Structure formats: C-alpha cells, structure tokens
CSV table of C-alpha atoms (C1' of nucleotides) in Angstrom, one decimal:
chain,number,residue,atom,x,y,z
A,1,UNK,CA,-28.0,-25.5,20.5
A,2,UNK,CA,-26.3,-22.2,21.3
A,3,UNK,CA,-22.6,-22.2,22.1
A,4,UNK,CA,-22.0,-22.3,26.0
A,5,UNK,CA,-20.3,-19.7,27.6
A,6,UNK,CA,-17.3,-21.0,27.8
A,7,UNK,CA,-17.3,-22.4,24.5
A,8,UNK,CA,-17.7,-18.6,23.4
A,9,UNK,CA,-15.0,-17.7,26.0
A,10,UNK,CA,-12.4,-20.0,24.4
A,11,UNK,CA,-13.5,-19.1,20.5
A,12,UNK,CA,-12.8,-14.8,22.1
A,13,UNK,CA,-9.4,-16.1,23.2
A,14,UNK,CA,-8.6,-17.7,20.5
A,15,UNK,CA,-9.2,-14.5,18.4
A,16,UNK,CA,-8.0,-12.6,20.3
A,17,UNK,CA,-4.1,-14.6,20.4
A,18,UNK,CA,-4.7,-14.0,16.4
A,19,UNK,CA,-5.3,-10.2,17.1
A,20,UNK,CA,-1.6,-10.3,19.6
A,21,UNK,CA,0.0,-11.9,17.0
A,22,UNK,CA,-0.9,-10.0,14.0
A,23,UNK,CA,0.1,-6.6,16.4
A,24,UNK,CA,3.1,-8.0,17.2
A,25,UNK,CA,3.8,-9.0,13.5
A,26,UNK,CA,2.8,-5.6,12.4
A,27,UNK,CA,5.2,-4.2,14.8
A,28,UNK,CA,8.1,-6.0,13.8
A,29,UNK,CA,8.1,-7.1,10.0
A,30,UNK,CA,5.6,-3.9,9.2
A,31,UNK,CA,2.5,-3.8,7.6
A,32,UNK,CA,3.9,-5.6,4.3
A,33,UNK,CA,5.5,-8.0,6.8
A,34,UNK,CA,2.2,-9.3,7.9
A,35,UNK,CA,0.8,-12.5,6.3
A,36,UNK,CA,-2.1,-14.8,7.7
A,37,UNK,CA,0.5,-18.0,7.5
A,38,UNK,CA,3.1,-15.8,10.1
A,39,UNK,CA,0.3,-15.6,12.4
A,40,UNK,CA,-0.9,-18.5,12.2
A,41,UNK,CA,2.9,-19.7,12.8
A,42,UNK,CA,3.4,-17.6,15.7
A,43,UNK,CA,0.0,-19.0,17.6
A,44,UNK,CA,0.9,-22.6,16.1
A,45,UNK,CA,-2.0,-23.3,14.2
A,46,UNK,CA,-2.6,-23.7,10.7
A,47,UNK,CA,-3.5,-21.0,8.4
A,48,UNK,CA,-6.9,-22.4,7.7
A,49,UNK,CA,-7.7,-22.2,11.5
A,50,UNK,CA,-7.4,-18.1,11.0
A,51,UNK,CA,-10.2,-18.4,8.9
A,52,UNK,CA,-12.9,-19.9,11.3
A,53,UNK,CA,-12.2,-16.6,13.2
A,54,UNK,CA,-12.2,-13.9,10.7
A,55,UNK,CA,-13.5,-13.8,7.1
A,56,UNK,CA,-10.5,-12.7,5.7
A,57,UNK,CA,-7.3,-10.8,5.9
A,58,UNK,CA,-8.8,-7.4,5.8
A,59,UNK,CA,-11.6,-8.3,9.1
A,60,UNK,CA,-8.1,-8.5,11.1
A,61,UNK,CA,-6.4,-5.6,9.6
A,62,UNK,CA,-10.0,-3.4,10.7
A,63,UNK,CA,-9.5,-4.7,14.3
A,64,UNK,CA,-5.8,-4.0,14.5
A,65,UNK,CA,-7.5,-0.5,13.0
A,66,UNK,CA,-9.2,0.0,15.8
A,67,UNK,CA,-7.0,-1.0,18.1
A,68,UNK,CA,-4.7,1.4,16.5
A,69,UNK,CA,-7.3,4.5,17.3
A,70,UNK,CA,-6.9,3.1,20.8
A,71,UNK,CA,-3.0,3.7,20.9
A,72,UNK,CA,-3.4,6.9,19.0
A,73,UNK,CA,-5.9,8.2,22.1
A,74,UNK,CA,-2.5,7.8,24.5
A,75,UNK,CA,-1.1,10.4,22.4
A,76,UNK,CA,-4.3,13.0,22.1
A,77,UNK,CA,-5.8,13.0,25.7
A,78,UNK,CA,-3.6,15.4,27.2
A,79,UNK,CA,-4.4,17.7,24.0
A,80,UNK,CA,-7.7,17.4,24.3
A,81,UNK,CA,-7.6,18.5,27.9
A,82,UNK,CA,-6.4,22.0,26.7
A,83,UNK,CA,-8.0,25.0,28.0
A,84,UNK,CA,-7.1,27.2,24.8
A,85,UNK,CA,-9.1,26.2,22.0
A,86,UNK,CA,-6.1,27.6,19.5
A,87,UNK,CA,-3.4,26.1,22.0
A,88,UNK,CA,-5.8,22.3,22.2
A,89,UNK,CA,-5.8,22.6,18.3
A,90,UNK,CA,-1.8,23.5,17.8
A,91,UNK,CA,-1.2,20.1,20.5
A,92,UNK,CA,-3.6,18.2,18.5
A,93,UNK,CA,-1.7,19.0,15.6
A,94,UNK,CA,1.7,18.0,17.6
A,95,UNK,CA,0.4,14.7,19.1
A,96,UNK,CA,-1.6,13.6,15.8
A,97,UNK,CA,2.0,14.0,13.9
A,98,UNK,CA,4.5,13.0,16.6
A,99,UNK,CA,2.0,9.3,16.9
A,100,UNK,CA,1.9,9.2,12.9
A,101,UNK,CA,6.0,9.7,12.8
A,102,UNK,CA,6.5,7.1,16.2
A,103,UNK,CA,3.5,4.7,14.5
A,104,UNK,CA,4.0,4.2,10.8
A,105,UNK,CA,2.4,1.1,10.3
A,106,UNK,CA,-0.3,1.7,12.5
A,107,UNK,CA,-0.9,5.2,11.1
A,108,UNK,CA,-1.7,3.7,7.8
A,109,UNK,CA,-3.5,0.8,8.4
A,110,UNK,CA,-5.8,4.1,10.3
A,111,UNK,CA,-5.4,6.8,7.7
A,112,UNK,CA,-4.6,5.2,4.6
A,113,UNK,CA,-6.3,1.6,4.1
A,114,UNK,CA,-9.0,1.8,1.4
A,115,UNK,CA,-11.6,-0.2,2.6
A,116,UNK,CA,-13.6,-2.0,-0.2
A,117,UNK,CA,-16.7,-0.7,2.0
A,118,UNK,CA,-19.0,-1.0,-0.8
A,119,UNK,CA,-21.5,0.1,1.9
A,120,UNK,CA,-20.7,3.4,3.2
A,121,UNK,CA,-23.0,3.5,6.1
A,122,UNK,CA,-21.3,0.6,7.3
A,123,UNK,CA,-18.2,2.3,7.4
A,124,UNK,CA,-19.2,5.3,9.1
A,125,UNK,CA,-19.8,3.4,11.7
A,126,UNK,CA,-16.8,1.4,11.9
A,127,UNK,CA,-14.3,4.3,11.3
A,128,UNK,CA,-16.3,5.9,14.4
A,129,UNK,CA,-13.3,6.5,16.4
A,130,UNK,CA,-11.9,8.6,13.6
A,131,UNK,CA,-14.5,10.1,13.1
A,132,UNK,CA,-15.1,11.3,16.9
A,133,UNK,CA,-11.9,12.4,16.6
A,134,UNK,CA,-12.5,14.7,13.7
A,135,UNK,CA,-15.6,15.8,15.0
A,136,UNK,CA,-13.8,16.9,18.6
A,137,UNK,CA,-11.8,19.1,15.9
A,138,UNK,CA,-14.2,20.5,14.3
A,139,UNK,CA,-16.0,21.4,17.6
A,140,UNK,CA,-12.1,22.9,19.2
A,141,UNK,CA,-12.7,24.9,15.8
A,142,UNK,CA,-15.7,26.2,16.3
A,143,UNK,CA,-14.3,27.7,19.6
A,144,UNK,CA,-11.1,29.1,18.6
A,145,UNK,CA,-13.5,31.2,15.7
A,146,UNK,CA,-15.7,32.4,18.2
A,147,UNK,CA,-12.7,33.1,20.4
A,148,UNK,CA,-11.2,35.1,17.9
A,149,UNK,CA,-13.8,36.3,16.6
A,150,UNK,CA,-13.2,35.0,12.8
A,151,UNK,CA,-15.8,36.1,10.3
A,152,UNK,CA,-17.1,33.8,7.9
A,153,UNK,CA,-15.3,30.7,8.5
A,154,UNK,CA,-16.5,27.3,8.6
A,155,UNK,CA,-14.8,25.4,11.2
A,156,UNK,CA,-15.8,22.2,9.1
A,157,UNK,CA,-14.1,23.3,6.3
A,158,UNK,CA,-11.3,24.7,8.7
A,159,UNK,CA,-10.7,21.0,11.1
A,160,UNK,CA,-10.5,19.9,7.4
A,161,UNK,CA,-7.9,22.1,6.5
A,162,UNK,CA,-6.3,21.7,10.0
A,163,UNK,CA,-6.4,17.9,9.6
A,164,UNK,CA,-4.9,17.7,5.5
A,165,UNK,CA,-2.2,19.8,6.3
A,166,UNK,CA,-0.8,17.5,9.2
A,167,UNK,CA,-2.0,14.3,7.2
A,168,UNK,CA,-0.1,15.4,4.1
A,169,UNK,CA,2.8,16.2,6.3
A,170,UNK,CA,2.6,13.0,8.0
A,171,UNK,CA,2.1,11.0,4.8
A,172,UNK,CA,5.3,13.0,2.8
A,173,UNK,CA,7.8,12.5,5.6
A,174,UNK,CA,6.9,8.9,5.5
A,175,UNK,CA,7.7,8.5,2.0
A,176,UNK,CA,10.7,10.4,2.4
A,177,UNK,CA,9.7,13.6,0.6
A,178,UNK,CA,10.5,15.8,3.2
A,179,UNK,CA,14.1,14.3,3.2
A,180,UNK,CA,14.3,15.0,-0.5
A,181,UNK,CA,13.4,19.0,0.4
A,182,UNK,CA,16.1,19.2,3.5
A,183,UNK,CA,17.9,16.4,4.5
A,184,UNK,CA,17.7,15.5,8.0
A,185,UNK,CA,15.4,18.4,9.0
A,186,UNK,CA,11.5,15.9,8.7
A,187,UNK,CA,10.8,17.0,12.1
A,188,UNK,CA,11.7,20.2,12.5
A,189,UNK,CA,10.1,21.0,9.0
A,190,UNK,CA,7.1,19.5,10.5
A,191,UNK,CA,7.1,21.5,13.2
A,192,UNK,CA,7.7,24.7,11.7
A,193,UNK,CA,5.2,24.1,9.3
A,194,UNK,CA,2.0,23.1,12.0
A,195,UNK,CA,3.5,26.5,13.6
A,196,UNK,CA,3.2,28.3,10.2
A,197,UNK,CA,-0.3,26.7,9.4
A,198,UNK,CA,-1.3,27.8,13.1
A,199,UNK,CA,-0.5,30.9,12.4
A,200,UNK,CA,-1.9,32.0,9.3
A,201,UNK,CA,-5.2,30.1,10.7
A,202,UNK,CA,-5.9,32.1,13.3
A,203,UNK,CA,-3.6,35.0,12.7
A,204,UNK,CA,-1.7,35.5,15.2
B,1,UNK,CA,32.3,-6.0,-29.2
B,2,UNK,CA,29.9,-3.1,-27.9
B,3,UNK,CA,26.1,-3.5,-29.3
B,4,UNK,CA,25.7,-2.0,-32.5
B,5,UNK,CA,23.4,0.7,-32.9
B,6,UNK,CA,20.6,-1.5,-34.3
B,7,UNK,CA,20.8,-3.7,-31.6
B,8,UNK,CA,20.5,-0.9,-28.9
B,9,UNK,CA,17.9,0.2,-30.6
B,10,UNK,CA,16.2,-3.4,-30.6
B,11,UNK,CA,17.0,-3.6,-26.8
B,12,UNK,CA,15.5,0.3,-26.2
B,13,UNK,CA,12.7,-1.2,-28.0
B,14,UNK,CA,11.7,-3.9,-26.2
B,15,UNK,CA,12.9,-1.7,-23.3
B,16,UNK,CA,9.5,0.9,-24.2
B,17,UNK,CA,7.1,-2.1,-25.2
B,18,UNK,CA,7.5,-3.4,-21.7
B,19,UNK,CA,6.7,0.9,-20.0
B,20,UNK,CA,3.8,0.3,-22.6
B,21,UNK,CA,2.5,-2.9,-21.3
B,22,UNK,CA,3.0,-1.7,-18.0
B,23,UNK,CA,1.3,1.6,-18.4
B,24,UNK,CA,-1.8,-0.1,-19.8
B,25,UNK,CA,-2.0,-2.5,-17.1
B,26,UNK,CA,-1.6,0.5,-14.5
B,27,UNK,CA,-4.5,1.9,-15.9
B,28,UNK,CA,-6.7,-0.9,-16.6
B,29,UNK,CA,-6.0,-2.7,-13.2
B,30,UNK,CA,-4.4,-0.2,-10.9
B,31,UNK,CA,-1.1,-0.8,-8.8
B,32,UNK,CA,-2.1,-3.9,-7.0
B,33,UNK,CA,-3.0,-5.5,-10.3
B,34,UNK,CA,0.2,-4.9,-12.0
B,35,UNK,CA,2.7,-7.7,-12.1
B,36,UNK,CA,5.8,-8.3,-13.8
B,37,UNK,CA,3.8,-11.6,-14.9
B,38,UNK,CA,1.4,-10.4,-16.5
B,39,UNK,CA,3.9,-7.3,-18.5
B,40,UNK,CA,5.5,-10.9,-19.6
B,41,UNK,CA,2.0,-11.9,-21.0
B,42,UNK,CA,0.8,-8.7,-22.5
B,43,UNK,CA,3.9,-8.6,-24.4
B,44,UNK,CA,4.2,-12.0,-25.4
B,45,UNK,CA,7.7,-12.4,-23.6
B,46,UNK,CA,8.6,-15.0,-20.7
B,47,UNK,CA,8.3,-13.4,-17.0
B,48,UNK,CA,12.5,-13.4,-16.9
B,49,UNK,CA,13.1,-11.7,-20.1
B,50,UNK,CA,11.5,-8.5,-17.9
B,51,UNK,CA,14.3,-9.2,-16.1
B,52,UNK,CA,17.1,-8.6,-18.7
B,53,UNK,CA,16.0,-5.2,-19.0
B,54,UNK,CA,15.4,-3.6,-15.6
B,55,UNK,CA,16.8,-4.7,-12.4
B,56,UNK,CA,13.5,-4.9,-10.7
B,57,UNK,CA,9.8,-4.1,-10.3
B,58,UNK,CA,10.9,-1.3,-8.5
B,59,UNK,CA,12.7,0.0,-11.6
B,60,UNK,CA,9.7,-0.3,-13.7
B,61,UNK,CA,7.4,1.4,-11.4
B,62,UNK,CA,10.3,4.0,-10.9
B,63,UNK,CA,10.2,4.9,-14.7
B,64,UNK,CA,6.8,4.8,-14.9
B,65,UNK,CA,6.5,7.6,-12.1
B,66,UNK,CA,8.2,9.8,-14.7
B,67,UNK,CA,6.1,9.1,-17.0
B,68,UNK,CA,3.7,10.1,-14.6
B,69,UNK,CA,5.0,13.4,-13.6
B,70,UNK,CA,4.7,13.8,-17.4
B,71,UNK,CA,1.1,13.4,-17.3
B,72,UNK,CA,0.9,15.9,-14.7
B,73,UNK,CA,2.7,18.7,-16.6
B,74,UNK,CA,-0.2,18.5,-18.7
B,75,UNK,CA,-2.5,19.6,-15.9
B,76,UNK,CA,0.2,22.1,-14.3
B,77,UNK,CA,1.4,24.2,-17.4
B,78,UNK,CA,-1.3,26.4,-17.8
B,79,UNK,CA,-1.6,26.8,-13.7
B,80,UNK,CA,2.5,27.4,-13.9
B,81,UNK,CA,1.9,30.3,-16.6
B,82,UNK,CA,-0.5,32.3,-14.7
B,83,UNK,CA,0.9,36.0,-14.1
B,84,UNK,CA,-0.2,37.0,-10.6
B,85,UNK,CA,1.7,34.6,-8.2
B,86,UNK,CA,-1.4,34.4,-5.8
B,87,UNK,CA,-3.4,33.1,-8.2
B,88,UNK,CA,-0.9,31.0,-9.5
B,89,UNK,CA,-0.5,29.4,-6.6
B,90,UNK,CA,-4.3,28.3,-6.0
B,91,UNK,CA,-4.2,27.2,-9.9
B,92,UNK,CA,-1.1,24.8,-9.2
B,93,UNK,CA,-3.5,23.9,-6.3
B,94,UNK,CA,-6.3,23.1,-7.8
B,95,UNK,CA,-4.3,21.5,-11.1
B,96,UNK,CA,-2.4,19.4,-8.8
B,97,UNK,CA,-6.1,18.2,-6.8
B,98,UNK,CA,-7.4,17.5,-10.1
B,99,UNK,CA,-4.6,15.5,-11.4
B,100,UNK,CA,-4.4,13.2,-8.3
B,101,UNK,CA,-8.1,12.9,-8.2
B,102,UNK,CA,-8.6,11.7,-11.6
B,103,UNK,CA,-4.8,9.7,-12.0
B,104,UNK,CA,-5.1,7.7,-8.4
B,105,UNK,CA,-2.5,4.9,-9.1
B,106,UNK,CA,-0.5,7.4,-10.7
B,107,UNK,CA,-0.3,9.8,-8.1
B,108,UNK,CA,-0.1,7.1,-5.6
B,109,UNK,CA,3.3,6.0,-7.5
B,110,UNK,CA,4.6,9.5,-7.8
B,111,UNK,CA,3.8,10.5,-4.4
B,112,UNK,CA,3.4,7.5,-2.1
B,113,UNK,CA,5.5,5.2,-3.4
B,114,UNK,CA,8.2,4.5,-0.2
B,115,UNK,CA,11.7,4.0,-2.2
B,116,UNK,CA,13.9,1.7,-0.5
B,117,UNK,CA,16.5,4.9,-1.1
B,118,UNK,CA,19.5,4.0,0.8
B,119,UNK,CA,21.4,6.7,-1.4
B,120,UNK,CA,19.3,9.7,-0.7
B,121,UNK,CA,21.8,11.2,-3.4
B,122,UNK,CA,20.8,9.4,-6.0
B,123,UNK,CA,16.7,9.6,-5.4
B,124,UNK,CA,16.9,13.2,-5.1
B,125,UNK,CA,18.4,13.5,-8.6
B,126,UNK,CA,15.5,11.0,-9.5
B,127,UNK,CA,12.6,12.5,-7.9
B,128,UNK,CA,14.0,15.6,-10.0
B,129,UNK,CA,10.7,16.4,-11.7
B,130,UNK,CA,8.6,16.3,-8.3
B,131,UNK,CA,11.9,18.7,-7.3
B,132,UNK,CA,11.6,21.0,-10.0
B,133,UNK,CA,8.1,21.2,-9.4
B,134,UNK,CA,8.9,22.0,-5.5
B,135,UNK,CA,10.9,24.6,-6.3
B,136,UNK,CA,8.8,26.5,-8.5
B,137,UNK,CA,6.1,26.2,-6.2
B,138,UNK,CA,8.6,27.7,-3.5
B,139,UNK,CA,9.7,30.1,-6.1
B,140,UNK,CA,5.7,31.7,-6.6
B,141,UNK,CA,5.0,31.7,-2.9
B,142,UNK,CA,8.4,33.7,-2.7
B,143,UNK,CA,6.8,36.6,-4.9
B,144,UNK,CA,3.7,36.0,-3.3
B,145,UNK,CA,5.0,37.1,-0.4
B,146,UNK,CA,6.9,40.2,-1.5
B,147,UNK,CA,3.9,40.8,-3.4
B,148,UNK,CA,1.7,41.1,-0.4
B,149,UNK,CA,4.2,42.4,1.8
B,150,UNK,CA,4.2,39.4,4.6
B,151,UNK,CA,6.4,40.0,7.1
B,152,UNK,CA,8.2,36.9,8.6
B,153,UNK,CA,7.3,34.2,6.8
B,154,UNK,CA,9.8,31.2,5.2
B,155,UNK,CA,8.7,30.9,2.1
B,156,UNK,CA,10.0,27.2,2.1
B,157,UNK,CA,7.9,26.3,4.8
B,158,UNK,CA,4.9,28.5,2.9
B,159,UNK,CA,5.0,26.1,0.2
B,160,UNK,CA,5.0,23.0,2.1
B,161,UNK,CA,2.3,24.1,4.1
B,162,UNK,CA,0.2,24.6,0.4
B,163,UNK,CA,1.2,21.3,-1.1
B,164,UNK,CA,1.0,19.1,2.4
B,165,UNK,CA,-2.6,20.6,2.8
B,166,UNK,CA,-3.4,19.8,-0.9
B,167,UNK,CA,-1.4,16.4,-1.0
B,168,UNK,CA,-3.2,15.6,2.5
B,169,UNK,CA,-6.7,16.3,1.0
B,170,UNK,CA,-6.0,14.4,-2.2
B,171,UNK,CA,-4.8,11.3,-0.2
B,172,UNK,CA,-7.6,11.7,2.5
B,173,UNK,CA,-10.0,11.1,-0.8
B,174,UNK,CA,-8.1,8.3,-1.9
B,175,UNK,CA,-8.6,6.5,1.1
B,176,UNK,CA,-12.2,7.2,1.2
B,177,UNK,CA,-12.4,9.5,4.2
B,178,UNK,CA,-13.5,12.8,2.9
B,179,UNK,CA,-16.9,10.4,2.3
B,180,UNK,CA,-17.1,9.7,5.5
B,181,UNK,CA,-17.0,13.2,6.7
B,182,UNK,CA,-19.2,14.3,3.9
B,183,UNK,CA,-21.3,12.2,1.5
B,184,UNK,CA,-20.8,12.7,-1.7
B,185,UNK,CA,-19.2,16.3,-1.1
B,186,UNK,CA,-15.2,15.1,-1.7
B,187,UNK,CA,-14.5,17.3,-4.7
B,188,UNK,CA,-16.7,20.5,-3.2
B,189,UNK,CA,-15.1,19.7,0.3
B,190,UNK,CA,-11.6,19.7,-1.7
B,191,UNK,CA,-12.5,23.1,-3.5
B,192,UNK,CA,-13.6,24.7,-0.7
B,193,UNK,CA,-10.9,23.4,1.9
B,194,UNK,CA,-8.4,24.9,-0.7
B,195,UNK,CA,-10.2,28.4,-1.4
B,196,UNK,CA,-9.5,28.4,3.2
B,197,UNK,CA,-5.9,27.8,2.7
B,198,UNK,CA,-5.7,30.5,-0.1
B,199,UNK,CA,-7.7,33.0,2.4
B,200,UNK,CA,-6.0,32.2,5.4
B,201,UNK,CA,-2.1,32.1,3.5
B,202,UNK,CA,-2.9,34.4,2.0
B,203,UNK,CA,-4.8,37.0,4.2
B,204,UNK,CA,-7.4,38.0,1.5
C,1,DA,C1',32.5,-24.7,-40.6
C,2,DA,C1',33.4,-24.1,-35.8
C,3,DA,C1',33.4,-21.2,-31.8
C,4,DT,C1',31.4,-17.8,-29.4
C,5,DT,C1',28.2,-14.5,-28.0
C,6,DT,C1',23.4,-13.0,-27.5
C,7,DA,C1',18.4,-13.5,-26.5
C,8,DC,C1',15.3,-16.0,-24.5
C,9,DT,C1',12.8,-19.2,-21.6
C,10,DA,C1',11.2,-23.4,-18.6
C,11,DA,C1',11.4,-24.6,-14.2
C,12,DA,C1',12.1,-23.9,-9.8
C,13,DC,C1',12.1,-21.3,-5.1
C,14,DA,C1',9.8,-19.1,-1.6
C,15,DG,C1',6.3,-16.6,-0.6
C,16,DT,C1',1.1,-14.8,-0.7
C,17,DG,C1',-4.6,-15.2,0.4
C,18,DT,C1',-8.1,-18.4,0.4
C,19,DT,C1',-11.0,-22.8,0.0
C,20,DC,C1',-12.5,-27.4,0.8
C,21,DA,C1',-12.6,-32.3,1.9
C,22,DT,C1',-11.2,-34.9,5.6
C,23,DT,C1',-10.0,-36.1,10.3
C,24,DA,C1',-10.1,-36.1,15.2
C,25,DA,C1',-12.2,-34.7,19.3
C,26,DA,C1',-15.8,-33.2,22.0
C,27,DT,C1',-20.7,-33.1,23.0
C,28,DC,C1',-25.4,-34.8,22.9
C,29,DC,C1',-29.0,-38.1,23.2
C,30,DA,C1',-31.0,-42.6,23.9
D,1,DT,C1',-22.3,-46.6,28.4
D,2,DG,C1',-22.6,-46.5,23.2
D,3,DG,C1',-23.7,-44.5,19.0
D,4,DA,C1',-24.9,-40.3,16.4
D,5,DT,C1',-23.9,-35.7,15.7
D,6,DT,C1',-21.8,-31.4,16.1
D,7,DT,C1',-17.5,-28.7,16.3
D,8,DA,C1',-12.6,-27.6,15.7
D,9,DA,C1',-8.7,-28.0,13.2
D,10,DT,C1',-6.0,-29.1,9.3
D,11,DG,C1',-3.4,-30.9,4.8
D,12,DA,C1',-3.4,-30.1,0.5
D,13,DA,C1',-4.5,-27.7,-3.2
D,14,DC,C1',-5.4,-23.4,-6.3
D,15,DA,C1',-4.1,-19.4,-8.3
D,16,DC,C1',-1.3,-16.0,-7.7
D,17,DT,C1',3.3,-13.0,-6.6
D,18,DG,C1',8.8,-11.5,-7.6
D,19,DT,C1',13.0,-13.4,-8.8
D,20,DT,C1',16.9,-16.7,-10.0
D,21,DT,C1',19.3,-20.0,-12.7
D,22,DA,C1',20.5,-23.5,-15.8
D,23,DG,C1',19.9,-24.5,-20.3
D,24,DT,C1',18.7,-23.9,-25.3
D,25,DA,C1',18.5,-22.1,-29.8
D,26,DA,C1',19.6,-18.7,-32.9
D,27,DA,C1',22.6,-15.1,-34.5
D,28,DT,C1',27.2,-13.4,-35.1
D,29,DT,C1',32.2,-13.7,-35.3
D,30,DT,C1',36.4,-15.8,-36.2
DNA sequence: AAATTTACTAAACAGTGTTCATTAAATCCA
DNA sequence: TGGATTTAATGAACACTGTTTAGTAAATTT
C-alpha cells in the first residue's frame, strides 16, 4: 500500500536535485531568471515531472525561502553571541545588511515575496525562522532598555523600528536609490546610517 | 517633412490614451496584471502599435511612475506646508505611510522598481521628483536640527534614517509581515513605530 | 495620377506556468 | 511465471508574456 522506504528515499532525492537546481538557478540567472522548464533542464527531466514534486512554482520558491533563513543564520550567529545587548543589536544590524547587500535574490525571495497565504496561521508558521529571528530582537531590546534604563519604550515597537530602518535600507540600495542620493557611497551610507539609528536609539 | 502640429498632436494623443489604459489596468489588476497586450486591447490597437510609441514596457511603467509621484504630492502638500520642521517631518512621515499603504502598485513602481540604469546620469535626472522630494526632506531635518540644537548629526544621513525606517515599514506591510508580527495591528504598528522614530530622532 | 511616406497590424519568435492524456516501467498478486 | 495494477514520467497542448519584422492599406506629396 504505503510507499517503501526507499521508494520515499528516491521521491526526497529527487526533490531535493529540484531544490539544487533551482538554488543554483537563483544564484546565477536571479530570481527573474528562475523558471520551472530551466530546472527541469538542468536535472534532465521534463517540466511536468517538477510537478509530481511540488504543487507549484511558489511551494519551491517557500523552500528555497527557507533555505535562505538557513544561509542568512551564517551571517547572524556571531551577533547573536554578543555580550552587549546595544553592541548584539548594532551587529545584528551589520550582519542582517551586509547578507541582504552579498544575497539579493535570496533576501527577497525572504523579505519581500507576498505570499498568497490566504491563511495566516499557516504562514506564521512557515515564516518561523523569521519570525524567531525577530523575536531574538525584540528580546536583545528588551535588554538594552533595561540596561539603559529607557523609560517607556516598547521594545516591540523598538526591534520594529530597529528592523524597518535596516530593511528600508537594504531594500533602497537594491533598487539603486541610495546611488541616486551619493553615487558610489551605498555602503558607507548604510553604515553611517545603522550608526546614526543606533545612536539616537539608545542615546549614546 | 517634419510632423505637422496636428499630427504630433494625433501621436501625443494616442501617446496619453495608452498612460490611460495603462493606469486603469494598474489599478484594476495591479503590476503583475499589466501587459502591453492587454493596453493593445483596452485601446482597441494591435500589441506592436504600443510599440511605435515607447521603446519598451519599461518606458511605460517609467512614465507612469511620474504619474505616480503625482499622486503622491497630493498626500505630501499639506505635510510639506507645515511650519514647525519637527512636525513636519512626522507629517511627511505619516503622508508618505499613508500613500504607500493605500497606492501598493504604485508605490511599488516608484520605489521598487529596479531600473536597468546603466546611465546613472540620466536616471537621476528621471527619478527627479523622488529627488526633489529627498531634498526637501533633508532640507526640514536640516532646521530641525538647528532648531533643537543637535550637536553632530549629518543631516543627510538624518533623513535617510526617517524615510528608510518609513519606506522599510511600508514595504514590510506589503509583503505581509507586519501581520505576522502582529494580527491585524499593521497600520497601529506603523503609527506607533513612527511616533519611536520621531521620539528617539528627535529626543522629545 | 503616380510615388512616397505614414500608421498600423498579422504573424511569428522565444519564452513563461500549468494541466492532462498517454506511455513505459516497476510492482503486486494469483 | 504471467497478467493486472500501480507508479513515474512525459509530449503536447493551453493561455499567457514582451518584442520584432515583413507587409498592407491609407494618407500625403510631388
């Protein structure tokens, strides 16, 4: 009846050769780049076959989504292991923009997909990674105000803040906005301006 | 031998029933839904005729995004006339977070929209209006600043700080993720996020 | 009236995601 | 082992996309 184990084993392979494909893909033609009929042409099998693995385009561009998060993590873990909560959250800041500038493709499928997700709860679930990540923010945030001593702030509100301002920075230089405002200077504008945000944050 | 005037105006014409077409189509089916085709069909024309009056798709969407950052005057002038620069600034805010919340495609156009620039001359006289609006933006955080007597700070990289935070929380919404962190809460999480920036810019 | 310019389009090219009937192979059961 | 059945894979089609080009018909000029 059931499918044996290796019968299960092969049909895991075969998705995951679609899953190495479609990265590799991504990587070199970009996320516009990526159709089902190039991967299916790179694992030399037709583009129907894609489709006995995944319900549609979207199902693979959710696991490359995730697999994304796990790329990203490369990037955080050595912020996260801060001591400072002020200094953690300034190296989040650092690492979150210096993998969305390095990752472009893989930042958006993360960051800037809309998902159809009629069902939310669904989602919530799915996007989990992010989500622990925001939530390790907003805890770093909680510490750095009771370090400080900061009346009245929400660190919800404040991770949020923390986390719009580097998103909006990462999402301008990639549509070359920030080249429009100085030529040349994305990164160091970056920079200065997680320093500035930093700054007037917690006040130093 | 040059067109005569009736016939320039019969080509500028044509030229503003296809921005027409397209604009409706924007609106009815968003960005993904807009195709040359169907500008052709709504306008009764062949697909190629399109393509005796712009170059490419890219130069329709490119006109359209000034049409856009019309639009968005409407919601900036009366944020751009208030007197004390402080407040000015978290009007422009809050105008701006109100536009792109309500104008999605267009703001994705104005704002998102990668531009194969390979002449950054050229885009920078053509992204003028988002310029303009830049600078005044720079120009209000300027006298902010003298206003309030802040020591030290660029008031370049003041203003970017302001619109990446607002342009990050706008886009985070677009792509659903403010709902993830908050049911429900996107436009109070928006308000709220920006009233932190104000406080924490702004030292109040 | 003939020649030329202009305005327009049908058809094609190369691509996209997706579906479905059909085939070939593997597995199961008697 | 032989026949029935399940499974895996696909070719071909559908309905789209942006764009190009050769060709036509109408307007204008000579």
């Amino acid at each position: 009846m059931g499918l044996s184990e290796r019968k299960e084993r092969e049909k895991a392979e075969l998705k995951e050769l679609i899953l190495d494909a479609a990265k590799r893909i991504l990587l070199k033609n970009g996320k516009e780049g990526l159709s089902i009929r190039k991967i299916a042409h790179a694992i030399e099998y037709s583009p129907a076959t894609i489709y006995l693995y995944f319900p549609d385009k979207d199902a693979i561009l959710h696991e490359l989504m995730e697999i994304g998060f796990g790329l990203m993590s490369k990037y955080l873990v050595p912020a996260f292991a801060e001591q400072d909560p002020v200094q953690r959250i300034h190296s989040i800041g650092k690492a979150y923009a210096k993998f969305g500038m390095e990752n472009k493709d893989w930042y958006d499928l993360m960051f800037n997909s809309e998902k159809p997700m009629k069902h939310i709860e669904k989602c919530a679930e799915e996007w989990d990674q992010g989500m622990a990540m925001f939530n390790f923010l907003t805890a770093s945030c909680k510490q750095a105000i009771d370090l400080l001593g900061l009346k009245g702030i929400d660190e919800r509100i404040l991770a949020l803040h923390f986390w719009s301002t580097v998103h909006g920075l990462v999402n301008l230089a990639h549509s070359d906005r920030l080249e429009i405002i100085e030529r040349n200077q994305t990164r160091q504008l970056i920079d200065r301006t997680l320093e500035a945000a930093m700054a007037s944050i917690f006040r130093t």
